Backbone as JSON, one array per atom type, in Angstrom:
{
  "sequence": "MADSIKIRATLKGDVCTVKALIKHPMETGQRKDKKTGQVIPAHFIQEVVCTHNGKNVLTSAWGAAISANPYLSIEFSGAKKGDKIALAWVDNKGEKDSAETDIG",
  "N": [[0.84, -1.18, 0.0], [1.64, 1.4, -1.0], [2.25, 4.9, -0.64], [0.08, 5.49, 1.06], [-0.21, 7.24, 3.09], [-0.86, 10.51, 4.08], [0.78, 13.21, 5.36], [1.32, 15.88, 7.67], [3.19, 18.29, 9.45], [3.28, 20.73, 11.87], [4.52, 23.61, 13.62], [4.04, 25.28, 16.68], [5.1, 27.52, 18.82], [6.93, 25.54, 20.96], [5.57, 23.29, 20.5], [4.71, 20.61, 18.54], [2.43, 19.72, 16.05], [1.19, 16.91, 14.59], [-0.47, 15.76, 11.83], [-2.22, 13.22, 10.21], [-3.49, 11.38, 7.47], [-4.6, 8.26, 6.7], [-4.85, 5.98, 4.16], [-6.75, 3.23, 4.12], [-8.55, 0.12, 4.11], [-9.59, -0.97, 6.52], [-11.16, -3.29, 7.33], [-13.45, -5.13, 9.3], [-13.92, -7.85, 9.4], [-16.37, -8.81, 9.84], [-18.31, -8.04, 8.1], [-20.41, -8.81, 5.26], [-20.06, -9.61, 1.82], [-22.15, -8.01, -0.45], [-22.94, -9.05, -2.92], [-21.99, -11.74, -3.12], [-22.39, -12.84, -0.61], [-20.43, -13.79, 0.98], [-18.21, -13.65, 3.79], [-16.27, -10.79, 4.31], [-12.85, -10.81, 4.62], [-11.01, -9.99, 7.63], [-9.11, -7.02, 7.77], [-7.03, -4.86, 8.9], [-5.29, -2.08, 10.42], [-2.72, -2.69, 12.72], [-0.64, -1.59, 14.21], [0.65, 1.63, 14.82], [3.29, 3.86, 14.43], [5.01, 6.75, 15.38], [7.74, 8.85, 14.83], [10.17, 11.25, 15.95], [12.82, 12.79, 14.64], [13.97, 10.23, 14.66], [13.45, 9.35, 17.24], [11.07, 7.74, 19.24], [7.78, 8.95, 19.46], [5.19, 8.18, 19.56], [3.53, 5.13, 19.93], [1.04, 3.12, 18.89], [-1.53, 0.81, 19.4], [-3.82, -0.52, 17.28], [-7.14, -1.64, 16.31], [-9.86, -3.55, 14.88], [-11.94, -1.8, 15.28], [-11.42, 0.75, 14.43], [-12.16, 3.31, 12.11], [-12.54, 3.19, 8.48], [-9.97, 4.51, 6.37], [-8.44, 6.08, 8.36], [-7.95, 9.02, 10.42], [-5.37, 10.71, 12.06], [-4.17, 12.61, 14.74], [-1.65, 14.13, 16.57], [0.13, 15.66, 19.31], [3.22, 16.94, 20.46], [5.95, 18.09, 22.51], [9.07, 19.96, 22.27], [10.1, 20.08, 19.74], [11.68, 21.32, 16.72], [11.73, 23.67, 14.01], [12.07, 22.2, 10.83], [12.87, 19.71, 11.73], [12.71, 16.1, 11.43], [9.84, 14.14, 10.89], [8.42, 10.98, 11.12], [6.07, 8.54, 10.11], [4.62, 5.38, 10.51], [2.88, 2.35, 9.65], [1.59, -0.96, 10.36], [-0.27, -3.7, 9.2], [-2.75, -6.35, 9.88], [-2.28, -8.23, 7.94], [0.33, -8.12, 7.4], [1.11, -6.14, 5.7], [2.59, -2.95, 5.11], [3.39, 0.55, 5.53], [5.02, 3.71, 5.21], [5.74, 7.15, 5.91], [7.35, 10.31, 5.58], [8.1, 13.57, 6.8], [9.11, 17.04, 6.97], [9.12, 19.29, 9.73], [7.16, 22.09, 9.41]],
  "CA": [[0.0, 0.0, 0.0], [2.53, 2.56, -1.1], [1.62, 6.22, -0.67], [-1.21, 5.47, 1.74], [-0.2, 8.2, 4.19], [-0.66, 11.95, 3.86], [1.21, 13.68, 6.67], [1.75, 17.27, 7.83], [3.66, 18.61, 10.8], [3.42, 22.18, 12.05], [5.09, 23.98, 14.91], [3.51, 26.49, 17.32], [5.94, 27.55, 20.03], [7.75, 24.33, 20.85], [4.64, 22.16, 20.36], [4.53, 20.14, 17.16], [1.19, 19.02, 15.77], [1.31, 16.02, 13.44], [-1.77, 15.31, 11.34], [-2.02, 12.23, 9.15], [-4.64, 10.67, 6.92], [-4.11, 6.98, 6.22], [-5.81, 5.31, 3.28], [-6.74, 1.79, 4.43], [-9.95, -0.32, 4.17], [-9.97, -1.24, 7.92], [-12.27, -4.26, 7.38], [-13.57, -5.76, 10.62], [-14.06, -9.3, 9.28], [-17.75, -9.17, 10.19], [-19.22, -7.65, 7.02], [-20.55, -9.75, 4.16], [-20.13, -9.05, 0.47], [-23.56, -7.95, -0.83], [-23.19, -9.86, -4.12], [-21.69, -13.16, -2.92], [-22.79, -13.29, 0.71], [-19.24, -14.26, 1.69], [-17.64, -12.73, 4.76], [-15.07, -10.08, 3.87], [-11.83, -11.08, 5.65], [-10.5, -8.86, 8.43], [-7.94, -6.35, 7.21], [-6.98, -3.61, 9.65], [-3.98, -1.66, 10.93], [-2.51, -3.15, 14.09], [0.3, -0.74, 14.95], [1.07, 2.9, 14.22], [4.45, 4.4, 15.13], [5.45, 8.07, 14.94], [9.04, 9.2, 15.39], [10.68, 12.61, 15.76], [14.27, 12.64, 14.48], [14.35, 8.87, 15.01], [13.01, 8.99, 18.59], [9.65, 7.39, 19.26], [6.87, 9.84, 20.19], [3.9, 7.51, 19.64], [3.3, 3.77, 19.47], [-0.37, 2.93, 19.14], [-2.1, -0.46, 18.96], [-5.17, -0.32, 16.75], [-7.89, -2.86, 16.04], [-10.89, -3.51, 13.85], [-12.94, -0.78, 15.59], [-11.03, 2.02, 13.83], [-12.87, 3.5, 10.85], [-11.78, 3.16, 7.23], [-9.22, 5.73, 6.07], [-8.37, 6.8, 9.64], [-7.27, 10.3, 10.61], [-4.62, 10.71, 13.31], [-3.56, 13.89, 15.1], [-0.95, 14.07, 17.85], [0.97, 16.8, 19.64], [4.3, 16.7, 21.41], [6.8, 19.28, 22.66], [10.5, 19.76, 22.11], [10.46, 20.01, 18.33], [12.18, 22.55, 16.08], [11.43, 23.75, 12.58], [13.0, 21.44, 9.99], [13.06, 18.35, 12.25], [12.06, 15.03, 10.66], [8.75, 13.36, 11.48], [8.11, 9.79, 10.33], [4.9, 7.79, 10.57], [4.57, 4.06, 9.87], [1.86, 1.43, 10.15], [1.64, -2.37, 9.96], [-1.61, -4.26, 9.39], [-2.83, -7.76, 10.28], [-1.83, -9.07, 6.83], [1.76, -7.9, 7.24], [1.38, -5.01, 4.82], [3.04, -1.78, 5.87], [3.74, 1.74, 4.77], [5.58, 4.77, 6.04], [5.89, 8.45, 5.26], [8.21, 11.21, 6.35], [7.98, 14.98, 6.43], [9.81, 17.99, 7.82], [8.23, 20.19, 10.45], [7.14, 23.36, 8.7]],
  "C": [[0.88, 1.24, 0.0], [1.72, 3.84, -1.2], [0.24, 6.23, -0.02], [-1.31, 6.53, 2.82], [0.02, 9.62, 3.67], [-0.36, 12.53, 5.22], [1.65, 15.13, 6.6], [2.21, 17.46, 9.27], [3.89, 20.11, 10.88], [3.91, 22.45, 13.47], [4.45, 25.27, 15.41], [4.2, 26.56, 18.68], [6.92, 26.39, 19.93], [6.87, 23.09, 20.75], [4.43, 21.83, 18.89], [3.2, 19.4, 17.06], [1.38, 18.22, 14.49], [-0.09, 15.56, 13.08], [-1.53, 14.37, 10.17], [-3.35, 11.61, 8.75], [-4.1, 9.41, 6.26], [-5.19, 6.32, 5.38], [-5.71, 3.8, 3.51], [-8.2, 1.33, 4.57], [-10.46, -0.58, 5.59], [-11.22, -2.15, 7.99], [-12.27, -4.99, 8.71], [-13.56, -7.29, 10.55], [-15.46, -9.76, 9.62], [-18.75, -8.79, 9.1], [-19.27, -8.74, 5.96], [-20.6, -9.0, 2.84], [-21.6, -9.13, 0.02], [-23.88, -8.86, -2.01], [-23.04, -11.35, -3.85], [-22.18, -13.71, -1.6], [-21.62, -13.82, 1.54], [-18.75, -13.19, 2.67], [-16.37, -12.11, 4.18], [-14.02, -10.26, 4.96], [-11.37, -9.82, 6.36], [-9.22, -8.33, 7.8], [-7.87, -4.98, 7.87], [-5.56, -3.34, 10.14], [-3.87, -2.08, 12.39], [-1.6, -2.22, 14.89], [0.64, 0.5, 14.14], [2.21, 3.46, 15.08], [4.81, 5.75, 14.52], [6.77, 8.38, 15.61], [9.4, 10.63, 15.04], [12.19, 12.51, 15.76], [14.75, 11.27, 14.95], [13.95, 8.43, 16.4], [11.5, 8.8, 18.6], [8.84, 8.4, 20.07], [5.48, 9.23, 20.33], [4.03, 6.07, 19.14], [1.88, 3.45, 19.87], [-0.82, 1.59, 18.57], [-3.54, -0.22, 18.52], [-5.82, -1.67, 16.51], [-8.94, -2.62, 14.99], [-11.92, -2.4, 14.09], [-12.6, 0.59, 15.01], [-11.67, 2.12, 12.44], [-11.95, 3.38, 9.64], [-11.13, 4.52, 7.0], [-9.07, 6.61, 7.32], [-7.55, 8.08, 9.57], [-6.61, 10.27, 11.98], [-4.04, 12.1, 13.53], [-2.92, 13.75, 16.47], [-0.15, 15.35, 18.04], [2.06, 16.34, 20.59], [5.17, 17.95, 21.45], [8.26, 18.92, 22.42], [10.95, 19.69, 20.67], [10.97, 21.36, 17.83], [11.82, 22.49, 14.6], [12.51, 23.01, 11.79], [13.3, 20.04, 10.5], [12.27, 17.35, 11.41], [10.99, 14.33, 11.49], [8.48, 12.18, 10.55], [6.93, 9.06, 10.96], [4.86, 6.47, 9.79], [3.45, 3.23, 10.46], [2.13, 0.03, 9.62], [0.24, -2.93, 10.18], [-1.56, -5.76, 9.67], [-2.44, -8.72, 9.16], [-0.34, -8.9, 6.57], [2.11, -6.78, 6.29], [1.79, -3.82, 5.69], [3.33, -0.63, 4.93], [4.31, 2.76, 5.74], [5.68, 6.04, 5.2], [6.72, 9.33, 6.18], [7.99, 12.63, 5.87], [8.85, 15.82, 7.37], [8.79, 18.86, 8.53], [8.31, 21.56, 9.79], [6.71, 24.51, 9.55]]
}
């Protein structure tokens, strides 16, 4: 799932706000296909990790209850303009993606 993450990071004072939109189906495994009646297999993000200049600022365990195409917003202090922010996810099928941006 390449290019599934849109990420922005802004700085106000020394507080950095990271906003990300992740394109992912987030299937619960409980819905049925309307045409075939077959259960759609579970497919959801299990872990999201955000790092600031390589240091972990967020590790989050997600499950099937998160909506499709989830939006994530976090804040942390101690950042400077131009620092690197990276966000990565791994889902229950082993697929993963990551994105990186500079704090603007």
